[in-house]
Amino acid sequence: MTSRWADTDEDAAEDARRKAEKAEKKRLKAEKQRKADEEAQQRAAADAKNDALNGHEYDHERPSKRRRLSHDNIPTTHEEERKLLRFDAPAWQPCRSVERFDRLNHIEEGSYGFVSRAKEEATGEIVAIKKLKLDAARDGGFPVTALREIQCLRASRHRHVVDLREVVVGGSGTGDVYLVMEFLEHDLKTLQEDMDEPFLPSEVKTLLLQLGSAVEFLHDHWILHRDLKTSNILMNNQGEIKLADFGMARFCGDPAPVNLTQLVVTLWYRSPELLLGTSTYDTAVDMWSVGCVFGELLTKKPLLQGKNEVDQLSKIFELCGIPTEDTWPGFKRLPNARSLRLPSNSNNAHGPIVRSRFPTLTNAGASLLSSLLSLNPSNRPSAKEMLQDPYFQQDPRPKPTAMFPTFPSKAGQEKRRRQASPNAPIRGAAPGLQGEMDFSSIFNGREEEEKGGGFQLKVV
Ligand code: ADP
């Protein structure tokens, strides 16, 4: 049947031309689609190759056109592969000014900072503020020791370590830096000086357990305190103690770094290996100081009050015995031991006298004290081991902190007044520069004799 409209040959030719035109358009469209598909395939292959070169796994399901990923259209399948990496931007905030605190009274000027009691204006909270002494920086920069103090305190969040609230700065242009800490009413040194009687044995146990747990925490976190002493142990009126003053602290590793500063730890609490000039030491230096604190808590008096390094060593040998190659292998090779003339073993009547010095202490207590005061650092117990010692299990049991007596706070009033005692060594100073007798010069050639309560240490 012919078309109603194609009546003529002309009409039929026109009809055919249109049909051919339509067919050509269809062919061109198909051709274009084929080319587009081909290109898409090539792109996908190239992407896969790039991904492989860049170490990414080829994602077969990735669409040829990249889809914009927003929170709304992140696909739910292969969630892991498509998760965007997120980094928490550090919340940098400028330090607040010390002017937000009202200074109430001066507490103490220590070796590295002035400590005051203060009230935060906004909250009325009472805090302790320590102004760091920054003059140790030779190049005018921020001293690394001050940085360490802040870093170590920050890393030591523990029930028995003083809480560092924040670091604040002085008024414009002063460059002063202050540590804002929780305030505690006492330090054990000032407190003991005001007490008529020493702490009771049950109280000593509680204090030692708290100190031990703080030191255990530090050592577990690779921090050496290096200035443990009663004036750096703060106490509140709930019988809780907190370790303070991280001015000498530093991070260490295992094995401990070589060439550590020798001039650390306040003289009366300084271990024999430090006095003999070792430059590799470890957590045992802190455990020696814990032993000294233990002895001091029992009697209310610092245990080993040397006048200088040589005298300190004499007093140590008098109490703990004289080291031998058997009890402390290799000690003679320590720098300051080479020129030390010790009584020979045969006439060594100086065994440890810790037991007789503390006649009322239980056997377990005397044994713990003796092991903390081992001349050979590797014989001292770790803080963890100390906490497990039978001494703490025996009667009298450690007194609950809630039952501790309260004492009037010196820090809440006037400046704390203390009896004279040596300060922590000056950071960065060479040994002997702090008005104490220069141990190394004495040990080099000169004949010197230090008398210490019947014990004589000869130095040649
Ligand atoms: P330094 O590094 O100068 O020796 P410390 O940090 O040891 O300074 O502080 C010196 C003294 O200040 C301490 O012995 C203690 O009496 C007092 N003190 C330190 N921190 C506090 C505090 N948070 N609360 C109360 N008193 C403190």
Tab-separated table of C-alpha atoms and ligand atoms in Angstrom:
chain	number	residue	atom	x	y	z
A	1	MET	CA	0.000	0.000	0.000
A	2	THR	CA	1.408	3.378	-0.980
A	3	SER	CA	1.308	6.333	1.237
A	4	ARG	CA	-1.655	8.556	1.043
A	5	TRP	CA	0.779	11.436	0.644
A	6	ALA	CA	3.272	9.844	-1.780
A	7	ASP	CA	1.253	10.290	-4.658
A	8	THR	CA	3.934	11.337	-7.017
A	9	ASP	CA	7.471	10.111	-7.879
A	10	GLU	CA	8.778	13.344	-6.467
A	11	ASP	CA	7.035	12.671	-3.197
A	12	ALA	CA	8.485	9.164	-3.084
A	13	ALA	CA	12.059	10.450	-3.707
A	14	GLU	CA	11.702	13.027	-0.938
A	15	ASP	CA	10.448	10.307	1.344
A	16	ALA	CA	13.433	8.117	0.611
A	17	ARG	CA	15.902	11.001	1.178
A	18	ARG	CA	14.417	11.717	4.593
A	19	LYS	CA	14.622	8.059	5.542
A	20	ALA	CA	18.274	7.912	4.502
A	21	GLU	CA	19.020	11.102	6.477
A	22	LYS	CA	17.395	9.604	9.544
A	23	ALA	CA	19.370	6.384	9.211
A	24	GLU	CA	22.636	8.358	8.883
A	25	LYS	CA	21.816	10.361	12.050
A	26	LYS	CA	21.135	7.156	13.917
A	27	ARG	CA	24.424	5.700	12.728
A	28	LEU	CA	26.363	8.822	13.763
A	29	LYS	CA	24.747	8.756	17.214
A	30	ALA	CA	25.649	5.078	17.661
A	31	GLU	CA	29.198	5.818	16.521
A	32	LYS	CA	29.494	8.683	19.037
A	33	GLN	CA	28.238	6.491	21.874
A	34	ARG	CA	30.709	3.779	20.948
A	35	LYS	CA	33.591	6.274	20.992
A	36	ALA	CA	32.464	7.649	24.385
A	37	ASP	CA	32.340	4.116	25.815
A	38	GLU	CA	35.789	3.367	24.455
A	39	GLU	CA	37.218	6.539	25.968
A	40	ALA	CA	35.637	5.783	29.331
A	41	GLN	CA	37.182	2.330	29.303
A	42	GLN	CA	40.607	3.754	28.485
A	43	ARG	CA	40.307	6.308	31.289
A	44	ALA	CA	39.354	3.628	33.782
A	45	ALA	CA	42.326	1.501	32.706
A	46	ALA	CA	44.691	4.473	33.074
A	47	ASP	CA	43.303	5.285	36.554
A	48	ALA	CA	43.782	1.691	37.624
A	49	LYS	CA	47.387	1.802	36.423
A	50	ASN	CA	48.054	5.042	38.364
A	51	ASP	CA	46.497	3.617	41.475
A	52	ALA	CA	48.652	0.540	41.188
A	53	LEU	CA	51.758	2.703	40.748
A	54	ASN	CA	50.813	4.754	43.803
A	55	GLY	CA	50.329	1.658	45.840
A	56	HIS	CA	46.554	1.883	46.102
A	57	GLU	CA	44.415	-1.081	45.517
A	58	TYR	CA	42.458	-0.969	42.318
A	59	ASP	CA	38.864	-0.278	43.090
A	60	HIS	CA	36.877	-2.158	40.441
A	61	GLU	CA	33.674	-0.545	41.442
A	62	ARG	CA	34.835	2.991	41.062
A	63	PRO	CA	32.633	4.820	38.590
A	64	SER	CA	34.346	6.188	35.489
A	65	LYS	CA	33.277	9.655	36.481
A	66	ARG	CA	34.471	10.522	39.971
A	67	ARG	CA	31.635	11.269	42.257
A	68	ARG	CA	31.968	14.075	44.716
A	69	LEU	CA	31.991	12.554	48.186
A	70	SER	CA	30.144	14.526	50.749
A	71	HIS	CA	28.896	13.434	54.148
A	72	ASP	CA	25.527	12.709	52.546
A	73	ASN	CA	26.539	10.575	49.631
A	74	ILE	CA	29.395	8.530	51.080
A	75	PRO	CA	28.416	5.052	49.957
A	76	THR	CA	27.531	2.578	52.611
A	77	THR	CA	29.257	-0.350	50.887
A	78	HIS	CA	33.039	-0.675	51.250
A	79	GLU	CA	32.796	1.866	54.041
A	80	GLU	CA	36.299	1.054	55.233
A	81	GLU	CA	37.942	1.720	51.871
A	82	ARG	CA	36.228	5.009	51.354
A	83	LYS	CA	36.588	6.452	54.820
A	84	LEU	CA	38.311	9.817	54.699
A	85	LEU	CA	41.343	10.225	56.915
A	86	ARG	CA	40.665	12.688	59.679
A	87	PHE	CA	43.265	14.431	61.792
A	88	ASP	CA	42.356	16.295	64.914
A	89	ALA	CA	43.697	19.769	64.466
A	90	PRO	CA	45.559	20.694	67.659
A	91	ALA	CA	43.501	23.087	69.695
A	92	TRP	CA	46.180	25.741	69.958
A	93	GLN	CA	45.204	28.363	72.385
A	94	PRO	CA	47.280	31.275	73.523
A	95	CYS	CA	48.389	31.023	77.158
A	96	ARG	CA	46.293	33.086	79.507
A	97	SER	CA	47.853	35.916	81.468
A	98	VAL	CA	48.968	35.610	85.063
A	99	GLU	CA	46.951	38.773	85.682
A	100	ARG	CA	43.856	36.611	85.930
A	101	PHE	CA	45.178	35.476	89.295
A	102	ASP	CA	45.460	37.524	92.486
A	103	ARG	CA	48.587	36.734	94.429
A	104	LEU	CA	47.716	36.033	98.060
A	105	ASN	CA	51.078	35.245	99.604
A	106	HIS	CA	54.546	34.129	98.785
A	107	ILE	CA	55.154	30.468	99.703
A	108	GLU	CA	58.719	29.764	98.892
A	109	GLU	CA	61.586	30.669	96.689
A	110	GLY	CA	63.079	27.433	95.504
A	111	SER	CA	66.136	26.956	93.360
A	112	TYR	CA	64.331	27.442	90.077
A	113	GLY	CA	61.210	29.414	90.776
A	114	PHE	CA	59.213	31.549	93.136
A	115	VAL	CA	56.089	29.856	94.399
A	116	SER	CA	53.036	31.836	95.534
A	117	ARG	CA	49.547	31.055	96.689
A	118	ALA	CA	47.027	32.766	94.443
A	119	LYS	CA	43.323	33.011	93.697
A	120	GLU	CA	41.874	32.776	90.220
A	121	GLU	CA	39.744	35.897	89.790
A	122	ALA	CA	37.004	34.259	87.731
A	123	THR	CA	36.439	31.161	89.857
A	124	GLY	CA	37.834	32.102	93.270
A	125	GLU	CA	39.839	28.873	93.203
A	126	ILE	CA	43.017	28.785	95.271
A	127	VAL	CA	46.072	27.630	93.350
A	128	ALA	CA	49.847	27.630	93.631
A	129	ILE	CA	51.740	29.581	90.996
A	130	LYS	CA	55.379	28.912	90.296
A	131	LYS	CA	57.311	31.471	88.302
A	132	LEU	CA	59.924	29.679	86.271
A	133	LYS	CA	63.416	31.076	86.334
A	134	LEU	CA	64.248	31.349	82.687
A	135	ASP	CA	67.696	32.873	82.923
A	136	ALA	CA	69.338	29.494	82.335
A	137	ALA	CA	68.866	29.888	78.588
A	138	ARG	CA	72.237	30.948	77.263
A	139	ASP	CA	70.960	32.038	73.877
A	140	GLY	CA	67.962	33.880	75.287
A	141	GLY	CA	65.609	31.130	74.103
A	142	PHE	CA	63.271	29.095	76.230
A	143	PRO	CA	65.462	26.831	78.425
A	144	VAL	CA	65.156	23.166	77.626
A	145	THR	CA	65.050	22.406	81.357
A	146	ALA	CA	61.910	24.530	81.754
A	147	LEU	CA	60.393	22.758	78.761
A	148	ARG	CA	61.217	19.415	80.371
A	149	GLU	CA	59.619	20.479	83.632
A	150	ILE	CA	56.404	21.345	81.804
A	151	GLN	CA	56.502	18.242	79.575
A	152	CYS	CA	57.253	15.824	82.410
A	153	LEU	CA	54.572	17.319	84.662
A	154	ARG	CA	52.057	17.196	81.813
A	155	ALA	CA	52.883	13.544	81.213
A	156	SER	CA	52.504	12.703	84.901
A	157	ARG	CA	48.808	12.845	85.577
A	158	HIS	CA	48.611	10.758	88.721
A	159	ARG	CA	46.811	10.881	92.015
A	160	HIS	CA	50.089	11.412	93.841
A	161	VAL	CA	51.686	13.901	91.478
A	162	VAL	CA	50.799	17.566	91.790
A	163	ASP	CA	48.280	18.597	89.138
A	164	LEU	CA	49.550	21.129	86.610
A	165	ARG	CA	46.433	23.125	85.682
A	166	GLU	CA	47.884	25.400	83.041
A	167	VAL	CA	50.856	27.431	81.950
A	168	VAL	CA	50.328	31.209	81.977
A	169	VAL	CA	52.488	34.106	80.880
A	170	GLY	CA	53.427	37.410	82.461
A	171	GLY	CA	52.201	40.839	81.370
A	172	SER	CA	53.090	42.012	77.878
A	173	GLY	CA	56.744	41.830	77.025
A	174	THR	CA	57.982	40.380	80.332
A	175	GLY	CA	58.539	36.912	78.852
A	176	ASP	CA	57.797	35.374	82.252
A	177	VAL	CA	56.267	31.915	82.380
A	178	TYR	CA	54.296	30.522	85.310
A	179	LEU	CA	52.992	27.084	86.202
A	180	VAL	CA	49.527	27.075	87.745
A	181	MET	CA	49.148	24.045	90.021
A	182	GLU	CA	46.729	22.741	92.565
A	183	PHE	CA	47.593	24.153	95.983
A	184	LEU	CA	48.647	21.866	98.840
A	185	GLU	CA	48.951	23.068	102.387
A	186	HIS	CA	52.274	21.498	103.344
A	187	ASP	CA	55.517	20.047	102.177
A	188	LEU	CA	56.924	17.173	104.195
A	189	LYS	CA	60.134	18.968	105.063
A	190	THR	CA	58.537	22.066	106.601
A	191	LEU	CA	55.872	19.946	108.219
A	192	GLN	CA	58.353	17.649	109.928
A	193	GLU	CA	60.347	20.574	111.221
A	194	ASP	CA	57.224	21.792	113.013
A	195	MET	CA	56.179	18.416	114.384
A	196	ASP	CA	57.195	17.495	117.926
A	197	GLU	CA	57.367	13.783	117.155
A	198	PRO	CA	58.088	11.943	113.938
A	199	PHE	CA	55.260	10.349	111.961
A	200	LEU	CA	53.915	7.133	113.485
A	201	PRO	CA	55.070	3.872	111.859
A	202	SER	CA	51.596	3.376	110.359
A	203	GLU	CA	51.736	6.899	108.903
A	204	VAL	CA	55.211	6.354	107.496
A	205	LYS	CA	53.874	3.305	105.656
A	206	THR	CA	51.001	5.252	104.121
A	207	LEU	CA	53.295	8.084	103.045
A	208	LEU	CA	55.809	5.663	101.572
A	209	LEU	CA	53.119	3.742	99.691
A	210	GLN	CA	51.843	6.969	98.139
A	211	LEU	CA	55.352	8.096	97.236
A	212	GLY	CA	56.096	4.643	95.824
A	213	SER	CA	53.005	4.695	93.628
A	214	ALA	CA	53.944	8.117	92.205
A	215	VAL	CA	57.516	6.980	91.505
A	216	GLU	CA	56.275	3.721	89.976
A	217	PHE	CA	54.058	5.749	87.640
A	218	LEU	CA	56.935	8.019	86.608
A	219	HIS	CA	59.286	5.118	85.952
A	220	ASP	CA	56.605	3.233	84.025
A	221	HIS	CA	56.335	6.340	81.856
A	222	TRP	CA	60.108	6.637	81.363
A	223	ILE	CA	60.489	9.671	83.561
A	224	LEU	CA	63.334	10.102	86.040
A	225	HIS	CA	62.493	12.663	88.712
A	226	ARG	CA	66.091	13.207	89.827
A	227	ASP	CA	65.257	15.422	92.799
A	228	LEU	CA	63.197	13.385	95.234
A	229	LYS	CA	63.361	14.884	98.724
A	230	THR	CA	60.949	15.823	101.483
A	231	SER	CA	60.643	19.477	100.390
A	232	ASN	CA	59.391	18.274	96.992
A	233	ILE	CA	56.708	16.070	98.530
A	234	LEU	CA	53.589	18.124	99.168
A	235	MET	CA	50.842	17.095	101.539
A	236	ASN	CA	47.260	18.226	101.946
A	237	ASN	CA	45.142	18.128	105.064
A	238	GLN	CA	43.591	14.809	104.037
A	239	GLY	CA	46.849	12.927	104.560
A	240	GLU	CA	47.485	12.753	100.811
A	241	ILE	CA	50.886	13.466	99.375
A	242	LYS	CA	51.763	14.645	95.892
A	243	LEU	CA	55.114	14.752	94.236
A	244	ALA	CA	56.204	18.172	92.965
A	245	ASP	CA	59.121	20.011	91.387
A	246	PHE	CA	59.935	18.394	88.083
A	247	GLY	CA	62.716	20.916	87.486
A	248	MET	CA	65.318	18.135	87.295
A	249	ALA	CA	63.110	15.527	85.641
A	250	ARG	CA	63.740	14.093	82.195
A	251	PHE	CA	62.527	11.338	79.949
A	252	CYS	CA	64.841	8.357	79.677
A	253	GLY	CA	64.886	5.076	77.803
A	254	ASP	CA	66.044	1.513	78.287
A	255	PRO	CA	68.988	1.280	78.195
A	256	ALA	CA	69.325	4.687	79.825
A	257	PRO	CA	71.014	7.321	77.672
A	258	VAL	CA	74.744	7.749	78.122
A	259	ASN	CA	76.240	11.033	79.230
A	260	LEU	CA	73.399	12.072	81.476
A	261	THR	CA	74.043	15.062	83.714
A	262	GLN	CA	75.913	13.925	86.803
A	263	LEU	CA	75.043	16.943	88.875
A	264	VAL	CA	71.501	15.990	89.733
A	265	VAL	CA	69.642	15.306	92.962
A	266	THR	CA	70.103	17.452	96.064
A	267	LEU	CA	73.284	16.370	97.891
A	268	TRP	CA	71.680	14.675	100.913
A	269	TYR	CA	69.529	12.500	98.642
A	270	ARG	CA	72.171	11.796	95.989
A	271	SER	CA	73.127	8.190	95.293
A	272	PRO	CA	76.696	6.840	95.568
A	273	GLU	CA	76.966	6.151	91.830
A	274	LEU	CA	76.192	9.806	91.096
A	275	LEU	CA	78.700	10.941	93.708
A	276	LEU	CA	81.273	8.660	92.120
A	277	GLY	CA	80.700	10.384	88.797
A	278	THR	CA	78.699	7.905	86.736
A	279	SER	CA	77.180	9.335	83.596
A	280	THR	CA	74.918	6.369	82.901
A	281	TYR	CA	72.318	5.859	85.532
A	282	ASP	CA	68.706	4.873	85.721
A	283	THR	CA	65.623	4.743	87.923
A	284	ALA	CA	67.770	3.401	90.801
A	285	VAL	CA	68.953	6.984	91.526
A	286	ASP	CA	65.352	7.848	92.429
A	287	MET	CA	65.054	4.694	94.552
A	288	TRP	CA	68.115	5.722	96.569
A	289	SER	CA	66.391	9.074	97.265
A	290	VAL	CA	63.227	7.180	98.282
A	291	GLY	CA	65.395	5.305	100.800
A	292	CYS	CA	66.700	8.616	102.171
A	293	VAL	CA	63.137	9.945	102.461
A	294	PHE	CA	62.093	6.709	104.228
A	295	GLY	CA	64.853	7.167	106.826
A	296	GLU	CA	63.922	10.827	107.267
A	297	LEU	CA	60.238	10.049	107.833
A	298	LEU	CA	61.198	7.609	110.609
A	299	THR	CA	63.312	10.087	112.549
A	300	LYS	CA	62.166	13.508	111.314
A	301	LYS	CA	65.795	14.290	110.455
A	302	PRO	CA	67.491	14.038	107.058
A	303	LEU	CA	69.314	10.736	107.004
A	304	LEU	CA	72.650	11.644	105.426
A	305	GLN	CA	73.605	15.275	105.909
A	306	GLY	CA	76.934	15.600	104.136
A	307	LYS	CA	78.709	18.943	104.054
A	308	ASN	CA	80.026	18.326	100.566
A	309	GLU	CA	80.295	15.473	98.101
A	310	VAL	CA	83.224	13.744	99.847
A	311	ASP	CA	81.585	14.075	103.232
A	312	GLN	CA	78.330	12.796	101.745
A	313	LEU	CA	80.100	9.721	100.423
A	314	SER	CA	81.787	9.153	103.803
A	315	LYS	CA	78.450	9.272	105.558
A	316	ILE	CA	76.965	6.871	103.039
A	317	PHE	CA	79.796	4.353	103.485
A	318	GLU	CA	79.526	4.725	107.242
A	319	LEU	CA	75.833	3.782	107.172
A	320	CYS	CA	75.789	1.278	104.321
A	321	GLY	CA	79.245	-0.271	104.495
A	322	ILE	CA	82.148	0.001	102.137
A	323	PRO	CA	81.660	-1.284	98.624
A	324	THR	CA	83.764	-4.178	97.407
A	325	GLU	CA	84.163	-5.736	93.976
A	326	ASP	CA	81.858	-8.510	95.228
A	327	THR	CA	79.046	-6.283	96.449
A	328	TRP	CA	79.356	-3.739	93.658
A	329	PRO	CA	81.258	-5.124	90.659
A	330	GLY	CA	82.926	-2.434	88.600
A	331	PHE	CA	82.448	0.442	91.036
A	332	LYS	CA	86.199	1.084	91.043
A	333	ARG	CA	86.049	2.045	87.392
A	334	LEU	CA	83.695	4.956	88.093
A	335	PRO	CA	85.503	8.263	87.435
A	336	ASN	CA	85.716	9.482	91.033
A	337	ALA	CA	86.395	6.035	92.525
A	338	ARG	CA	89.765	5.609	90.853
A	339	SER	CA	91.549	7.879	93.272
A	340	LEU	CA	89.564	6.840	96.302
A	341	ARG	CA	91.573	4.945	98.911
A	342	LEU	CA	89.223	2.716	100.860
A	343	PRO	CA	90.112	0.557	103.831
A	344	SER	CA	91.100	-2.887	102.612
A	345	ASN	CA	88.543	-5.651	102.883
A	346	SER	CA	90.447	-7.389	105.647
A	347	ASN	CA	90.102	-4.516	108.063
A	348	ASN	CA	86.707	-3.486	106.841
A	349	ALA	CA	84.783	-3.253	110.044
A	350	HIS	CA	82.188	-1.143	108.337
A	351	GLY	CA	79.341	-3.389	107.427
A	352	PRO	CA	75.921	-1.828	107.031
A	353	ILE	CA	74.606	-0.390	110.287
A	354	VAL	CA	71.117	0.475	109.058
A	355	ARG	CA	69.612	-2.063	111.464
A	356	SER	CA	71.254	-0.605	114.556
A	357	ARG	CA	70.558	2.976	113.482
A	358	PHE	CA	66.797	2.263	113.482
A	359	PRO	CA	66.322	0.015	116.517
A	360	THR	CA	62.545	0.398	116.677
A	361	LEU	CA	61.981	-0.400	113.018
A	362	THR	CA	60.602	-3.876	112.308
A	363	ASN	CA	62.893	-6.393	110.630
A	364	ALA	CA	60.917	-6.108	107.409
A	365	GLY	CA	61.227	-2.312	107.544
A	366	ALA	CA	64.981	-2.455	108.176
A	367	SER	CA	65.415	-4.929	105.356
A	368	LEU	CA	63.465	-2.709	102.926
A	369	LEU	CA	65.435	0.369	103.985
A	370	SER	CA	68.731	-1.490	103.584
A	371	SER	CA	67.803	-2.683	100.111
A	372	LEU	CA	66.755	0.828	99.029
A	373	LEU	CA	70.116	2.022	100.326
A	374	SER	CA	72.114	-0.632	98.455
A	375	LEU	CA	75.372	0.860	97.242
A	376	ASN	CA	75.125	-1.218	94.095
A	377	PRO	CA	72.268	0.396	92.130
A	378	SER	CA	71.209	-2.907	90.590
A	379	ASN	CA	70.458	-4.297	94.065
A	380	ARG	CA	67.879	-1.604	94.843
A	381	PRO	CA	64.268	-2.643	94.409
A	382	SER	CA	62.175	-0.948	91.741
A	383	ALA	CA	59.215	1.137	92.904
A	384	LYS	CA	56.915	-1.712	91.844
A	385	GLU	CA	58.885	-4.199	93.932
A	386	MET	CA	58.959	-1.836	96.885
A	387	LEU	CA	55.158	-1.582	96.870
A	388	GLN	CA	54.944	-5.389	97.187
A	389	ASP	CA	57.307	-5.510	100.165
A	390	PRO	CA	56.093	-7.503	103.212
A	391	TYR	CA	56.809	-4.421	105.361
A	392	PHE	CA	53.505	-2.924	104.181
A	393	GLN	CA	51.530	-6.106	104.928
A	394	GLN	CA	52.698	-6.383	108.519
A	395	ASP	CA	51.365	-4.644	111.603
A	396	PRO	CA	51.020	-1.819	112.179
A	397	ARG	CA	49.059	-1.537	108.952
A	398	PRO	CA	49.254	1.638	106.848
A	399	LYS	CA	46.981	4.271	108.356
A	400	PRO	CA	44.010	5.326	106.197
A	401	THR	CA	44.625	8.844	104.912
A	402	ALA	CA	41.289	10.015	106.335
A	403	MET	CA	42.654	9.318	109.819
A	404	PHE	CA	45.741	11.453	109.409
A	405	PRO	CA	45.968	14.425	111.748
A	406	THR	CA	45.589	17.878	110.218
A	407	PHE	CA	48.280	20.456	110.665
A	408	PRO	CA	48.131	24.249	110.444
A	409	SER	CA	49.349	25.290	106.998
A	410	LYS	CA	52.447	27.422	106.785
A	411	ALA	CA	51.923	27.934	103.083
A	412	GLY	CA	48.528	29.488	103.753
A	413	GLN	CA	50.095	32.284	105.737
A	414	GLU	CA	53.558	33.655	105.643
A	415	LYS	CA	56.466	32.487	103.586
A	416	ARG	CA	57.465	29.002	104.665
A	417	ARG	CA	60.469	29.132	106.949
A	418	ARG	CA	62.763	26.181	106.848
A	419	GLN	CA	65.970	25.115	108.405
A	420	ALA	CA	68.950	25.443	106.136
A	421	SER	CA	69.492	22.526	103.796
A	422	PRO	CA	71.188	22.146	100.433
A	423	ASN	CA	69.307	23.141	97.308
A	424	ALA	CA	68.942	21.130	94.153
A	425	PRO	CA	72.032	21.413	91.949
A	426	ILE	CA	72.087	24.292	89.496
A	427	ARG	CA	70.869	22.980	86.167
A	428	GLY	CA	73.461	22.943	83.444
A	429	ALA	CA	76.276	23.791	85.875
A	430	ALA	CA	79.497	21.842	86.011
A	431	PRO	CA	80.005	19.794	89.167
A	432	GLY	CA	81.446	21.822	92.008
A	433	LEU	CA	80.108	25.192	90.936
A	434	GLN	CA	77.513	25.537	93.621
A	435	GLY	CA	79.588	26.448	96.607
A	436	GLU	CA	80.049	22.860	97.615
A	437	MET	CA	83.462	21.306	97.720
A	438	ASP	CA	84.512	20.258	94.263
A	439	PHE	CA	84.629	16.521	94.559
A	440	SER	CA	86.542	15.908	91.359
A	441	SER	CA	89.333	18.346	92.187
A	442	ILE	CA	89.757	16.742	95.590
A	443	PHE	CA	89.974	13.383	93.940
A	444	ASN	CA	92.721	14.508	91.617
A	445	GLY	CA	95.995	14.108	93.377
A	446	ARG	CA	95.490	16.032	96.602
A	447	GLU	CA	95.556	14.138	99.854
A	448	GLU	CA	92.389	14.803	101.783
A	449	GLU	CA	90.834	13.139	104.738
A	450	GLU	CA	87.165	13.519	105.491
A	451	LYS	CA	86.002	12.582	108.925
A	452	GLY	CA	82.463	11.411	109.277
A	453	GLY	CA	81.413	10.165	112.715
A	454	GLY	CA	84.322	7.817	113.265
A	455	PHE	CA	84.601	6.772	109.622
A	456	GLN	CA	87.495	8.037	107.555
A	457	LEU	CA	87.494	8.240	103.815
A	458	LYS	CA	90.891	8.731	102.268
A	459	VAL	CA	91.092	10.443	98.955
A	460	VAL	CA	94.389	10.549	97.134
B	1	ADP	P1	61.988	24.798	92.945
B	1	ADP	O1	62.007	24.074	91.658
B	1	ADP	O2	62.354	26.224	92.778
B	1	ADP	O3	62.735	24.084	94.027
B	1	ADP	P2	59.521	23.761	93.913
B	1	ADP	O4	58.608	23.339	92.819
B	1	ADP	O5	60.300	22.711	94.619
B	1	ADP	O6	60.488	24.902	93.377
B	1	ADP	O7	58.724	24.556	94.998
B	1	ADP	C1	59.400	25.120	96.105
B	1	ADP	C2	58.508	25.018	97.312
B	1	ADP	O8	57.273	25.678	97.038
B	1	ADP	C3	58.133	23.597	97.696
B	1	ADP	O9	59.075	23.024	98.561
B	1	ADP	C4	56.818	23.821	98.416
B	1	ADP	O10	57.052	24.227	99.749
B	1	ADP	C5	56.216	25.003	97.671
B	1	ADP	N1	55.271	24.515	96.632
B	1	ADP	C6	55.570	24.097	95.395
B	1	ADP	N2	54.478	23.731	94.731
B	1	ADP	C7	53.445	23.897	95.585
B	1	ADP	C8	52.024	23.658	95.507
B	1	ADP	N3	51.469	23.169	94.378
B	1	ADP	N4	51.267	23.907	96.580
B	1	ADP	C9	51.841	24.408	97.701
B	1	ADP	N5	53.141	24.648	97.849
B	1	ADP	C10	53.948	24.399	96.801
